[in-house]
Short mmCIF file of C-alpha atoms in Angstrom, two decimals:
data_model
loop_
_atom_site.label_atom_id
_atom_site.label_comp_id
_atom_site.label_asym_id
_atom_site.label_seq_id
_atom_site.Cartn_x
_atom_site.Cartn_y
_atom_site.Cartn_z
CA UNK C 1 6.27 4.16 11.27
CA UNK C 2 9.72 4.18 13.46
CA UNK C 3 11.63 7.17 14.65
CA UNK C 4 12.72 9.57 17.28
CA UNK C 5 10.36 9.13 19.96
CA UNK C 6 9.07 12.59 21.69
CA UNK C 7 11.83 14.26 23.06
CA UNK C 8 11.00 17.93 25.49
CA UNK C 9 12.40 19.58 28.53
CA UNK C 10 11.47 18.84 31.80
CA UNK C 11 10.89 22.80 31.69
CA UNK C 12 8.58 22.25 28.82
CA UNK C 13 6.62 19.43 30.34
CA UNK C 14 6.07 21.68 33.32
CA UNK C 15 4.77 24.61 31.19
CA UNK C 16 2.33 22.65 29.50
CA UNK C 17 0.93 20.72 32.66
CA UNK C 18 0.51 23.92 34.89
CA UNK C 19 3.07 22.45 37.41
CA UNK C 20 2.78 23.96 40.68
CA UNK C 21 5.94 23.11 43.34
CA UNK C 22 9.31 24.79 42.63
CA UNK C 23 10.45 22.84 39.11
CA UNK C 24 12.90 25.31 38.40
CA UNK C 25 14.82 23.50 41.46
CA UNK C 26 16.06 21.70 38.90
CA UNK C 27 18.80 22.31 36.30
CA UNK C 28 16.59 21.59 32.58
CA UNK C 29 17.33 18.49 31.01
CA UNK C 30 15.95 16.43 28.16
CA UNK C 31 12.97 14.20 28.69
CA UNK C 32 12.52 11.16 26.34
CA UNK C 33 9.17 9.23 25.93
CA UNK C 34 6.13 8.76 28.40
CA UNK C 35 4.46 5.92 30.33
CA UNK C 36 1.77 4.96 32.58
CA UNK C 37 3.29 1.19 32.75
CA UNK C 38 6.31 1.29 34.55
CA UNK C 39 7.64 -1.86 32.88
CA UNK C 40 8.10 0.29 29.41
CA UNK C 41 9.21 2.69 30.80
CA UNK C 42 13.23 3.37 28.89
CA UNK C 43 15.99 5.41 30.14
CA UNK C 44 15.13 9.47 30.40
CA UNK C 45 11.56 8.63 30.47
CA UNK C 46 8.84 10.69 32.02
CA UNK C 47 6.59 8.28 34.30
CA UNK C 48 2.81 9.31 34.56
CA UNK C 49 1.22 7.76 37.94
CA UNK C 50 -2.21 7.21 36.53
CA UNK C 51 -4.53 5.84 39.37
CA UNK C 52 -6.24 2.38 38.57
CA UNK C 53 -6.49 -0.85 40.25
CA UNK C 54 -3.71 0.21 41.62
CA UNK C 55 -2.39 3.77 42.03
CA UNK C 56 0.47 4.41 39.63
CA UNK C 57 2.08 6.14 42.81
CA UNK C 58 3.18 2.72 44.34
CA UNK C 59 5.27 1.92 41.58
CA UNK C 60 7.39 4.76 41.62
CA UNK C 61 10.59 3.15 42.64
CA UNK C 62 9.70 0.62 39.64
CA UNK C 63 9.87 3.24 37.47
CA UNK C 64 13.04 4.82 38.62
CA UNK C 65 14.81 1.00 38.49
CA UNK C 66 14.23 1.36 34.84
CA UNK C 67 15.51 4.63 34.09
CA UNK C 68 12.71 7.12 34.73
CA UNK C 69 13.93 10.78 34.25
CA UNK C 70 11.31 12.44 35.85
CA UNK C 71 7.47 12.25 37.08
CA UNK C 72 4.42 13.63 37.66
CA UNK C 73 3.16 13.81 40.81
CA UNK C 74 -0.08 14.46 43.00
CA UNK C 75 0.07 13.09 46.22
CA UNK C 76 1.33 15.75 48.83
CA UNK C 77 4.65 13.77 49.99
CA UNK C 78 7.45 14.75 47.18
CA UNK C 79 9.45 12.14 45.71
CA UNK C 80 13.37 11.97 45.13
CA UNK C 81 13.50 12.80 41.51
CA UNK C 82 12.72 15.62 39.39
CA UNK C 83 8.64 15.87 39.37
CA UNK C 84 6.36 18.00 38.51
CA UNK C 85 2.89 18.62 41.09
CA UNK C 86 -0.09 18.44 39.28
CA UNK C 87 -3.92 18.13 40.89
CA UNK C 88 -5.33 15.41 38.47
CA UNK C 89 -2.16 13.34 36.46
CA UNK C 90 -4.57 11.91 33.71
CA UNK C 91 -5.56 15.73 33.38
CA UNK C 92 -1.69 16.42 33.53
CA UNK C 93 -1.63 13.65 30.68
CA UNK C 94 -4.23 15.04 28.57
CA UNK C 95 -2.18 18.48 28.51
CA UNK C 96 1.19 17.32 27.23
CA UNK C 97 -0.26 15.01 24.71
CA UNK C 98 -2.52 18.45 23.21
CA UNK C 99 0.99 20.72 23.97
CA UNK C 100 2.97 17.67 21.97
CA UNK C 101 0.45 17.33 18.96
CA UNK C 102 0.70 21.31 18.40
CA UNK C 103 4.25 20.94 18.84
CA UNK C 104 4.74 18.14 15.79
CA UNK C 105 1.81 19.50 13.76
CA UNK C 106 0.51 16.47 11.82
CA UNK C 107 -2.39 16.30 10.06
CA UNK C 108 -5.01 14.73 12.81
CA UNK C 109 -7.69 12.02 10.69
CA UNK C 110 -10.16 11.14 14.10
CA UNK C 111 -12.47 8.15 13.10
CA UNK C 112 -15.10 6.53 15.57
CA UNK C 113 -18.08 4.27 14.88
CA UNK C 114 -20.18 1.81 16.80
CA UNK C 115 -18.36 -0.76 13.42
CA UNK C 116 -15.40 -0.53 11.94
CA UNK C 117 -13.72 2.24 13.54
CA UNK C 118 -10.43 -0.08 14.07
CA UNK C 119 -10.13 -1.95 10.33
CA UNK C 120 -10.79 1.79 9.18
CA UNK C 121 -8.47 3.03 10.91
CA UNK C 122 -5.55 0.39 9.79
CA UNK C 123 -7.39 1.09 6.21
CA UNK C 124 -6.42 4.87 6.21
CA UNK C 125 -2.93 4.35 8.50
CA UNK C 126 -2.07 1.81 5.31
CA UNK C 127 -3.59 4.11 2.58
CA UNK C 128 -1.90 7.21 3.94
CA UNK C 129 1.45 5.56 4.75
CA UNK C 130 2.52 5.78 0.99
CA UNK C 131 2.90 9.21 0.88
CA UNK C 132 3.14 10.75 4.48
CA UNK C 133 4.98 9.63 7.78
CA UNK C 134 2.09 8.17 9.27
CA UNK C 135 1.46 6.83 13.31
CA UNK C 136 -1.55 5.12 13.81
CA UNK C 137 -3.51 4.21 17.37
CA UNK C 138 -1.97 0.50 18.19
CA UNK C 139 -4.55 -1.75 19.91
CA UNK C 140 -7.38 -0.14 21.28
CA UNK C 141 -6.02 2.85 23.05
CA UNK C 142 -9.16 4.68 21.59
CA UNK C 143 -10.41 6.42 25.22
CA UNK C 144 -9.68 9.40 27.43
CA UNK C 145 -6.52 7.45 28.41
CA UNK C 146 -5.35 6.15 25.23
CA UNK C 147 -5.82 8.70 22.75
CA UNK C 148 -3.04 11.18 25.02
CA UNK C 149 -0.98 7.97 25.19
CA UNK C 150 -1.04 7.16 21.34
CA UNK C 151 -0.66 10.97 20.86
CA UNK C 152 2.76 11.21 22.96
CA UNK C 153 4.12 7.83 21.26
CA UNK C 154 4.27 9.24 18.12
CA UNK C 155 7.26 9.56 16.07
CA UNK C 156 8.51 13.16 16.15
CA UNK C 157 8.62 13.41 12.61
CA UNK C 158 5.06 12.42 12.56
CA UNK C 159 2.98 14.07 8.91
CA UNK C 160 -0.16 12.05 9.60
CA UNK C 161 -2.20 11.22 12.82
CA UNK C 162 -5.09 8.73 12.76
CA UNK C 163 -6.37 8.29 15.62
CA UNK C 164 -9.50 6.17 16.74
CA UNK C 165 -12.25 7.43 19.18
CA UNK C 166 -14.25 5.15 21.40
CA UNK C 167 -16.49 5.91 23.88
CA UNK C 168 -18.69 4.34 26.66
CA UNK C 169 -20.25 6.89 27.65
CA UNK C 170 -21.89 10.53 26.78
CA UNK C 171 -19.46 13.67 26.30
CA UNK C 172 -16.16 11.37 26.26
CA UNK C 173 -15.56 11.51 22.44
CA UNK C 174 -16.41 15.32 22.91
CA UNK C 175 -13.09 15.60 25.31
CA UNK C 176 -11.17 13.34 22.95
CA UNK C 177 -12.11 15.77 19.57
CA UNK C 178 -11.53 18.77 21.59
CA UNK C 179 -8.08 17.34 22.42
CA UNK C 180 -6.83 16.14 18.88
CA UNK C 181 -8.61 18.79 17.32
CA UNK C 182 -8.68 16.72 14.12
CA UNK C 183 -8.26 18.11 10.35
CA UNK C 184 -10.53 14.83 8.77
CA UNK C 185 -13.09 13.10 11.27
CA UNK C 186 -15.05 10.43 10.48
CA UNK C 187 -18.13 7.97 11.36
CA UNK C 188 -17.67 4.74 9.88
CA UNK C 189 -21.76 3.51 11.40
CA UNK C 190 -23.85 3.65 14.45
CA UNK C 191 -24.52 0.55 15.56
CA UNK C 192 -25.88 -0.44 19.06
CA UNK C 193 -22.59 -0.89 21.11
CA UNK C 194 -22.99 0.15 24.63
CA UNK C 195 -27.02 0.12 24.24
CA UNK C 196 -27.51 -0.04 27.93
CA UNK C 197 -25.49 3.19 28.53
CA UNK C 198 -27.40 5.28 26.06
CA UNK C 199 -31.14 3.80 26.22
CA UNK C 200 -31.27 3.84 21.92
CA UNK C 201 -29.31 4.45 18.68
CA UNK C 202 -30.32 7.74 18.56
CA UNK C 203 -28.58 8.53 21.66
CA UNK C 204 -25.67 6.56 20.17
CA UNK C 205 -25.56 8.39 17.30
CA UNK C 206 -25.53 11.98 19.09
CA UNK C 207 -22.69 10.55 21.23
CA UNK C 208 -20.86 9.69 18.02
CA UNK C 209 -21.46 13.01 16.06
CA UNK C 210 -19.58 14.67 19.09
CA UNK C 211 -16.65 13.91 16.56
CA UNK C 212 -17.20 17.07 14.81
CA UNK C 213 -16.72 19.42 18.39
CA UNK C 214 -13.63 19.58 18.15
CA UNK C 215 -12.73 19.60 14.57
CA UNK C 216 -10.64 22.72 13.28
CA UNK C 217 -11.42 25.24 10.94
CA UNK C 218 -11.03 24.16 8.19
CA UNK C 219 -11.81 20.37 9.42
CA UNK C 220 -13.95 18.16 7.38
CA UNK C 221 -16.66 15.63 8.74
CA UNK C 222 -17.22 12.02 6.62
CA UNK C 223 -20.42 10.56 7.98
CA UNK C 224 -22.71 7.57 6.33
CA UNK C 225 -25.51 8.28 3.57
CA UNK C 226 -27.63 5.98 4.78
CA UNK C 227 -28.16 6.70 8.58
CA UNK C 228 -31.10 8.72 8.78
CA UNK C 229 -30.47 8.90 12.99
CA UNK C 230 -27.30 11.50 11.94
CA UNK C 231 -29.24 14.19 9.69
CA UNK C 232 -31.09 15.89 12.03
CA UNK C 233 -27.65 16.36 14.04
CA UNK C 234 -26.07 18.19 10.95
CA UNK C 235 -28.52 20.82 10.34
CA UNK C 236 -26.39 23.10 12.77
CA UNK C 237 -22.71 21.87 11.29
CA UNK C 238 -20.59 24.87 9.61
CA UNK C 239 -18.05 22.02 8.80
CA UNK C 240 -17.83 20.52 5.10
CA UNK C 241 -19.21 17.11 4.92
CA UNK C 242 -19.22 13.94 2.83
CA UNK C 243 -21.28 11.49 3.00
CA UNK C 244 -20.36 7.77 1.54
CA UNK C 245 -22.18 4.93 1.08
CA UNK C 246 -22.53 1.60 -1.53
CA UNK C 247 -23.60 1.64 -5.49
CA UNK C 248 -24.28 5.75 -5.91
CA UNK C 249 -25.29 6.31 -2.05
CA UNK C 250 -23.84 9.36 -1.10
CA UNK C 251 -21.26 12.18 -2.00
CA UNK C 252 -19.11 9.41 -2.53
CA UNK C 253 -19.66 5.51 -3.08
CA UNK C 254 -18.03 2.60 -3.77
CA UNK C 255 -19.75 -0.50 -5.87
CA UNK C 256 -18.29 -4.44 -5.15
CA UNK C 257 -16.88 -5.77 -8.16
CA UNK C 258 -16.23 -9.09 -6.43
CA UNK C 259 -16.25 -11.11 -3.50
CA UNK C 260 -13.97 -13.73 -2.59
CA UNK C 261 -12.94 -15.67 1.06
CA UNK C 262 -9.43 -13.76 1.12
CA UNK C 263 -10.64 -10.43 -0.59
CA UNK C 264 -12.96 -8.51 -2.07
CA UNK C 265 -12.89 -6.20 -5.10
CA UNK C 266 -15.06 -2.62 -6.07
CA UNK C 267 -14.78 0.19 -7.48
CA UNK C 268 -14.96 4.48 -6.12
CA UNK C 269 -16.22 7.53 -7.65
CA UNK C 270 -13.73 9.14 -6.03
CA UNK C 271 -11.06 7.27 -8.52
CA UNK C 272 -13.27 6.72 -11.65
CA UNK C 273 -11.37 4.10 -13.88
CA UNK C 274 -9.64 2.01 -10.91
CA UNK C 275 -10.23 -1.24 -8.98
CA UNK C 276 -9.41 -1.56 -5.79
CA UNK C 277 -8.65 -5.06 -3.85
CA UNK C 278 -8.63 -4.94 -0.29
CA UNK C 279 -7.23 -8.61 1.22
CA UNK C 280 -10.64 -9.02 3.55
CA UNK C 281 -13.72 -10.28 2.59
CA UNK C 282 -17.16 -8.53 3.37
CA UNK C 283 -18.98 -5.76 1.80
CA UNK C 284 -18.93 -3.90 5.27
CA UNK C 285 -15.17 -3.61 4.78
CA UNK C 286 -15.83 -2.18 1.12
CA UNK C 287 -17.23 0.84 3.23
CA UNK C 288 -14.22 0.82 6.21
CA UNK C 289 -12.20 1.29 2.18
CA UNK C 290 -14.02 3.52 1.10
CA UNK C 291 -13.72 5.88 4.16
CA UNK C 292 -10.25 5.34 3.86
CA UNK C 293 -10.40 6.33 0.10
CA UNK C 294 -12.10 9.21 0.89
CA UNK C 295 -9.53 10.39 3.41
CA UNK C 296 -6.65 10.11 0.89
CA UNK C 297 -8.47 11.95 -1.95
CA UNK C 298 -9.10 14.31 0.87
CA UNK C 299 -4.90 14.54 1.36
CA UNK C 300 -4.01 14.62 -2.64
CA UNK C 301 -3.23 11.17 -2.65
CA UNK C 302 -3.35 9.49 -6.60
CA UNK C 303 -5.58 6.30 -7.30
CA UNK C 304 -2.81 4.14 -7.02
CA UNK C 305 -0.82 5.40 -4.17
CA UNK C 306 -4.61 4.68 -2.36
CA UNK C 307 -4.68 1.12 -4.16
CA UNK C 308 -1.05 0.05 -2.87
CA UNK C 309 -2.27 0.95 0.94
CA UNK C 310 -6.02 -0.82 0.58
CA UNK C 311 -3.98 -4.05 -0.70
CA UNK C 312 -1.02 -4.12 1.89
CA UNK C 313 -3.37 -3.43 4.88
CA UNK C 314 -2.15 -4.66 8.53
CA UNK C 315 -5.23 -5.10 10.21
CA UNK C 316 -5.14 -4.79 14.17
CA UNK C 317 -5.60 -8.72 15.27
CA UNK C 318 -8.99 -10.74 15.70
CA UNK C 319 -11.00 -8.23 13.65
CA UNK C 320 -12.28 -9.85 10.81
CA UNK C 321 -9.31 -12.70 10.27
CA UNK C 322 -9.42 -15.62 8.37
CA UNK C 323 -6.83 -18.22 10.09
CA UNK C 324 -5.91 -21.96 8.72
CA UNK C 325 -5.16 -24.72 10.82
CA UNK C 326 -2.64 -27.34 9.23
CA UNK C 327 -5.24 -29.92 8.02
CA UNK C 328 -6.98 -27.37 5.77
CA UNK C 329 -9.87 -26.59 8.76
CA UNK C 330 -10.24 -22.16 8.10
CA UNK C 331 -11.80 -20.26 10.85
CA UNK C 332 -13.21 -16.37 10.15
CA UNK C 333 -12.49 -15.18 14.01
CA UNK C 334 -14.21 -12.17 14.70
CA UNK C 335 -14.08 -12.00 18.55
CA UNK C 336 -12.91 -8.74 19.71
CA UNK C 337 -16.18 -7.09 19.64
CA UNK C 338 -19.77 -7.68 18.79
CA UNK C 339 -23.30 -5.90 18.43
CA UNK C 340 -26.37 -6.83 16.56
CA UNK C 341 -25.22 -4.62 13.59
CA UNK C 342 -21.69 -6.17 13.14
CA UNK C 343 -23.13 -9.33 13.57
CA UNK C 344 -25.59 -9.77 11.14
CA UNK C 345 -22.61 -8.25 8.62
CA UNK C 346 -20.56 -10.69 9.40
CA UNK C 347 -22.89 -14.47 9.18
CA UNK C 348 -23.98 -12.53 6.11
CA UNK C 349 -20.58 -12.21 4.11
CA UNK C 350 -20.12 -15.70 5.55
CA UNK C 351 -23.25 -17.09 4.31
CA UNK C 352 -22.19 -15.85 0.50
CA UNK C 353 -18.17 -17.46 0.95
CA UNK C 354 -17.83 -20.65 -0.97
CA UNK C 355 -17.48 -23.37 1.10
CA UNK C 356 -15.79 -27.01 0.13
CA UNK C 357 -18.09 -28.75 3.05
CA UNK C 358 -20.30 -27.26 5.85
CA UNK C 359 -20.79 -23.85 7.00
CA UNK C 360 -20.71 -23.68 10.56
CA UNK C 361 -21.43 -20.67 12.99
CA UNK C 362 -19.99 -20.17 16.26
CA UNK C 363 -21.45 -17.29 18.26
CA UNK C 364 -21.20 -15.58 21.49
CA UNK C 365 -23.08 -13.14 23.65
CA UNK C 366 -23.37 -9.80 22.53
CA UNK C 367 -23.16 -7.78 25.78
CA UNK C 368 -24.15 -4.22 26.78
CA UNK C 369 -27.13 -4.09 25.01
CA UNK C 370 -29.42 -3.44 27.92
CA UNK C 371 -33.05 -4.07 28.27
CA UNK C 372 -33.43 -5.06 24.51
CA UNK C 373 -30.58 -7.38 24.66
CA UNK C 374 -33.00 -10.76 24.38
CA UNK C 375 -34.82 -9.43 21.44
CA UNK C 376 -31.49 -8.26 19.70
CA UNK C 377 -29.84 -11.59 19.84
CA UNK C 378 -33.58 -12.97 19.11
CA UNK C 379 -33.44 -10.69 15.83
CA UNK C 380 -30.22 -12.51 14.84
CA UNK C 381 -32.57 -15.66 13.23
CA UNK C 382 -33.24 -13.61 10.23
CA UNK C 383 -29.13 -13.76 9.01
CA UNK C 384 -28.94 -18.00 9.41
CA UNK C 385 -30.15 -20.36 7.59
CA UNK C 386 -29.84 -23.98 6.93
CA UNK C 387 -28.99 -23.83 3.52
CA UNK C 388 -26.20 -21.69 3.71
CA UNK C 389 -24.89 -22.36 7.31
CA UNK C 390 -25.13 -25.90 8.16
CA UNK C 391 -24.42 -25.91 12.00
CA UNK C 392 -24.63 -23.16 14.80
CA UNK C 393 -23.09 -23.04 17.86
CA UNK C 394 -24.52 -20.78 20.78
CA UNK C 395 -22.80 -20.09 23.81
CA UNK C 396 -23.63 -17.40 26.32
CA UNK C 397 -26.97 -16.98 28.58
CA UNK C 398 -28.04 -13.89 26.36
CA UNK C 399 -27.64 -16.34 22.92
CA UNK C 400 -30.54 -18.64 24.58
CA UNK C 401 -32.48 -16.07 23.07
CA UNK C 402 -31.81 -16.89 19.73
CA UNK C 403 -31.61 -20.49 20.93
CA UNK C 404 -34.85 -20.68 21.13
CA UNK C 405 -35.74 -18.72 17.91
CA UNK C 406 -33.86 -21.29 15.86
CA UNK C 407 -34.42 -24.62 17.14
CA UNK C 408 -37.47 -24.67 15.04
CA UNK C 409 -35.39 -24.08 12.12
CA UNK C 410 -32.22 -25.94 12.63
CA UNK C 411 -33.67 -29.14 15.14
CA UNK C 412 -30.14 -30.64 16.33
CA UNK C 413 -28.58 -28.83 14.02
CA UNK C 414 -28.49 -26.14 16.45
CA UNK C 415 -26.77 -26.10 20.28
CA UNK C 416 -26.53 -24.16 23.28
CA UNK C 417 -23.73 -24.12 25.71
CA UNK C 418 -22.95 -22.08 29.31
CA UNK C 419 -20.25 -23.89 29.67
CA UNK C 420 -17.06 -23.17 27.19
CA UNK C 421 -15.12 -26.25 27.69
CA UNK C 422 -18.44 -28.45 26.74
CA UNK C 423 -18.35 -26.16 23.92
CA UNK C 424 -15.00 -26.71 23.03
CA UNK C 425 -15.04 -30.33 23.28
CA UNK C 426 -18.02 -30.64 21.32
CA UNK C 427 -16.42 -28.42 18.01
CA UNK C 428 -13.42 -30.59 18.77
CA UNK C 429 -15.91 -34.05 17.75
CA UNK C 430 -17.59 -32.49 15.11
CA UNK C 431 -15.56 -30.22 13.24
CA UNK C 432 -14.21 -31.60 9.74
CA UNK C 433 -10.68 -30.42 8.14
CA UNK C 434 -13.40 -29.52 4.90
CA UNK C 435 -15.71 -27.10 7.06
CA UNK C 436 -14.97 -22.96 7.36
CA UNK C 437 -16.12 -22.13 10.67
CA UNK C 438 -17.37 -18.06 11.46
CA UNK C 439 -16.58 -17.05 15.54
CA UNK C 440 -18.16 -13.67 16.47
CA UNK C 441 -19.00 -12.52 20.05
CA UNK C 442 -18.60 -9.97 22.50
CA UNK C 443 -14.47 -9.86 23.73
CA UNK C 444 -15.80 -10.72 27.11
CA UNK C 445 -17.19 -14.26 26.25
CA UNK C 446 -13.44 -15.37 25.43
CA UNK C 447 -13.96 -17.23 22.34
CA UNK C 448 -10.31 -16.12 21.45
CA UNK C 449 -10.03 -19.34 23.33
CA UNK C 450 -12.49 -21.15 21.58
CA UNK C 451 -10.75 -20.38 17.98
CA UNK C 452 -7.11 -21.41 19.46
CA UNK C 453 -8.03 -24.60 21.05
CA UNK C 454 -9.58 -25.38 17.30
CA UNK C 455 -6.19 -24.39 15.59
CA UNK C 456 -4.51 -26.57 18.11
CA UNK C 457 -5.89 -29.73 16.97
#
C-alpha cells in the first residue's frame, strides 16, 4: 500500500526514545520518515546512526546533504542539528518503531518459520489487502533491525501489519514478538535453518515458538499439525491455537485439487464449497495458502475476498519463481535460501511437473547446518531419481556429499563443480530450449548468477 509516510514531533521522538541532552533547545517541529541509509534519506527525515561496517555516525553530513531533519545521536561530541542523545541508537530504534505501532494501531499478523515464512507472508499481505490497508515487510527486513525499520515505514493509515520474524540465533524472535506484540502469529514449519547455531530441530523449534511471547491478549497462535517437536512447547500456552495441516490434518486443512507448472489448485475447511488457485506450483505452498487462509477467516474476510488475494499474489523475488528465457528454456529458481527440508519440497514438486524434454537439477550448498551438514546433503539422494530428473548438477564442497551418494545412481549423468564458471559453461553446452531446469541453494553460493547467465543465452 502507498500513503502518508510516519509523520511525529521531534518532541515526540524524544519522549519515546528516553532522550537525555536538552531537546527542548529546540523549537518542535514535524519529523517525516526514518532511515539508517543515508542515501534514502528525504527532506524532514529523522536519520538513525546505526553502527555496522561502518558507524552510521560518519555519514552524518550525508544525511544532512539530503535533507535530514533531525538525528539520533550517541557519541559524546553533539552535532549541528536538532538530535536527540540516546545510549544504544538501535535500542533508540526499537523504541520509536513500538511508540509508532501503538500510535497507528493496526492489527499486527507476525509469521516466522525455518520455510515459507516470506511466500506466507506475501500470501496473507495479498489475501488481506482486499479488505484492509495493508503494509507488508519488503525484502527480508525480518531481524532485530528490520522489523523496527518495516514498522516505521508503514503507511500512517496502516489497518493491517504482517510482519515476518527471522532469527539466527536464541531469544531474538522473543525481542521481535515482544516489540510488535502481534494480534495473529504464526509458524509456517521448522526446518533445520541455522542447524549449527542451535545443535537440533528441537532447539529450532523452541527458538521459533518464542513467537507466542509477545502475543497480546487476546492474540492467537497458528502452528503446524504435524510437527510433533512443537507440542510439548504448548502445554503451558493460555493463547488460542490452530493448528493446519494437508487432507483433514489439523484444526484446519487444505486438500490439492490440482497441480500444474504455473499453479496449483485445493480446497479449505475453512471455506467449505470454494477452490482456491494460487499462481505457484508445489504442495508446500498449498500450506504457506492455507496459513494465509486461516489468517483472513481469522479477520472476517469472505471466501472470495481470500480467493482474489491467493490468485493475485506478488511474491518477494527468487522464492519459488518460474522464469522463461526467449527460446522456450524455463528455469524454477529457488536461490534465496535453502535447508534440507525446503529442499527435498522443492526437487519433489519438480519431479511431479510435466516436462516436454529432460528434467534437470541444479543445486547448491546448503550452509549452516553444522556438524550434520554432510549427512543432510547426503540424505538429499532419496528426492532424485533418474526417471524423473534426468541430469543433476552439484556445485558447492558440502554437495560432494551427495556427489558421492548419487554417482552410483546417475553414472555421468551426475556432476560436481567448485568452480561456478566451469559450472556455468558446462549448463551453457548442455542445456536444450525443451528442458525445465530446478536451481535451489543456499543465497551464499550465488546461483542467482548461475540462473541469469542461463536466461542470457
Amino acid at each position: 500500500m502507498e500513503g502518508k509516510l510516519m509523520e511525529l514531533s521531534f518532541y515526540e521522538i524524544a519522549g519515546a526514545v528516553g532522550a537525555t541532552n536538552d531537546w527542548q533547545a529546540w523549537p518542535d517541529f514535524s519529523v517525516t520518515g526514518a532511515e539508517f541509509d543515508s542515501r534514502k534519506l528525504a527532506q524532514g527525515g529523522l536519520f538513525v546512526p546505526l553502527a555496522g561496517t561502518r558507524d552510521g555516525h560518519d555519514f552524518l553530513a550525508a544525511a544532512v546533504a539530503k535533507g535530514a531533519a533531525a538525528t539520533l545521536w550517541s557519541r559524546e561530541t553533539a552535532p549541528e542539528l536538532p538530535y536527540l542523545q540516546v545510549e544504544d541508537v538501535l535500542t533508540a530504534l526499537q523504541q520509536l518503531a513500538k511508540y509508532y505501532l501503538q500510535k497507528v494501531a493496526p492489527q499486527v499478523i507476525a509469521i516466522t518459520g525455518s520455510n515459507g515464512k516470506t511466500t506466507t507472508k506475501d500470501m496473507t499481505a495479498s489475501v488481506l489487502s482486499t479488505a484492509f490497508n495493508t503494509y507488508k515487510t519488503q525484502g527480508n527486513y525480518n531481524n532485530q533491525i528490520g522489523v523496527p525499520y518495516t514498522i516505521l515505514q508503514m503507511p500512517a493509515a496502516t489497518e493491517c501489519l504482517v510482519l515476518e520474524m527471522g532469527m539466527d540465533h536464541a531469544g531474538e524472535i522473543n525481542e521481535l514478538s515482544r516489540l510488535a506484540e502481534p494480534d495473529i502469529a504464526a509458524i509456517t514449519l521448522i526446518g533445520e535453518s541455522h542447524l549449527e547455531h542451535f545443535g537440533n530441530r528441537s532447539g529450532i523449534a523452541k527458538a521459533k515458538m518464542e513467537i507466542a511471547n509477545g502475543l497480546n491478549e487476546l492474540g492467537v497462535l497458528i502452528v503446524p499439525a504435524d510437527e510433533p517437536l512443537l507440542a510439548p512447547l504448548m502445554v503451558d500456552l493460555t493463547h488460542p491455537l490452530i493448528t493446519f495441516g494437508l487432507d483433514e490434518v489439523g484444526d484446519a486443512s487444505a486438500t490439492v485439487t490440482e497441480q500444474a507448472q504455473f499453479h496449483t489448485k485445493f480446497t479449505m475447511t475453512r471455506f467449505p464449497g470454494t477452490e482456491f488457485t494460487i499462481p505457484l506450483p508445489g504442495v508446500y505452498n498449498v500450506r504457506n495458502a492455507l496459513v494465509a487462509g486461516i489468517i483472513g477467516s481469522q479477520l472476517g474476510l469472505t471466501a472470495s475476498q481470500v480467493a482474489a488475494g491467493l490468485a493475485n499474489i506478488q511474491v518477494t523475488k527468487n522464492r519459488t519463481e518460474w522464469v522463461k528465457r526467449h527460446d522456450g528454456l524455463e528455469i524454477l529458481s529457488d536461490v534465496y535460501n535453502a535447508n534440507p527440508t525446503a529442499m527435498a519440497l522443492v526437487l519433489d514438486s519438480f519431479s511431479d511437473i510435466d516436462a516436454p524434454a529432460r528434467r534437470i537439477a541444479v543445486l547448491g550448498d546448503m550452509l549452516e547446518l553444522g556438524p550434520d551438514s554432510a549427512a543432510l546433503h547426503g540424505g538429499m539422494v532419496d528426492h532424485l531419481t533418474p526417471e524423473k530428473i534426468q541430469l543433476v548438477y552439484l556445485y558447492g564442497r558440502e554437495m560432494a556429499h551427495l556427489y558421492q551418494r548419487l554417482v552410483p545412481i546417475y553414472g555421468k549423468q551426475v556432476q560436481h563443480f567448485l568452480d561456478k564458471e566451469a559450472l556455468i559453461a558446462s549448463l551453457k553446452t548442455v542445456v536444450q530450449p525443451t528442458d525445465r531446469l530446478v536451481v535451489k541453494a543456499s543465497n551464499g553460493m550465488g546461483l542467482n548468477e548461475v540462473v541469469a547467465a542461463l536466461m542470457a543465452e
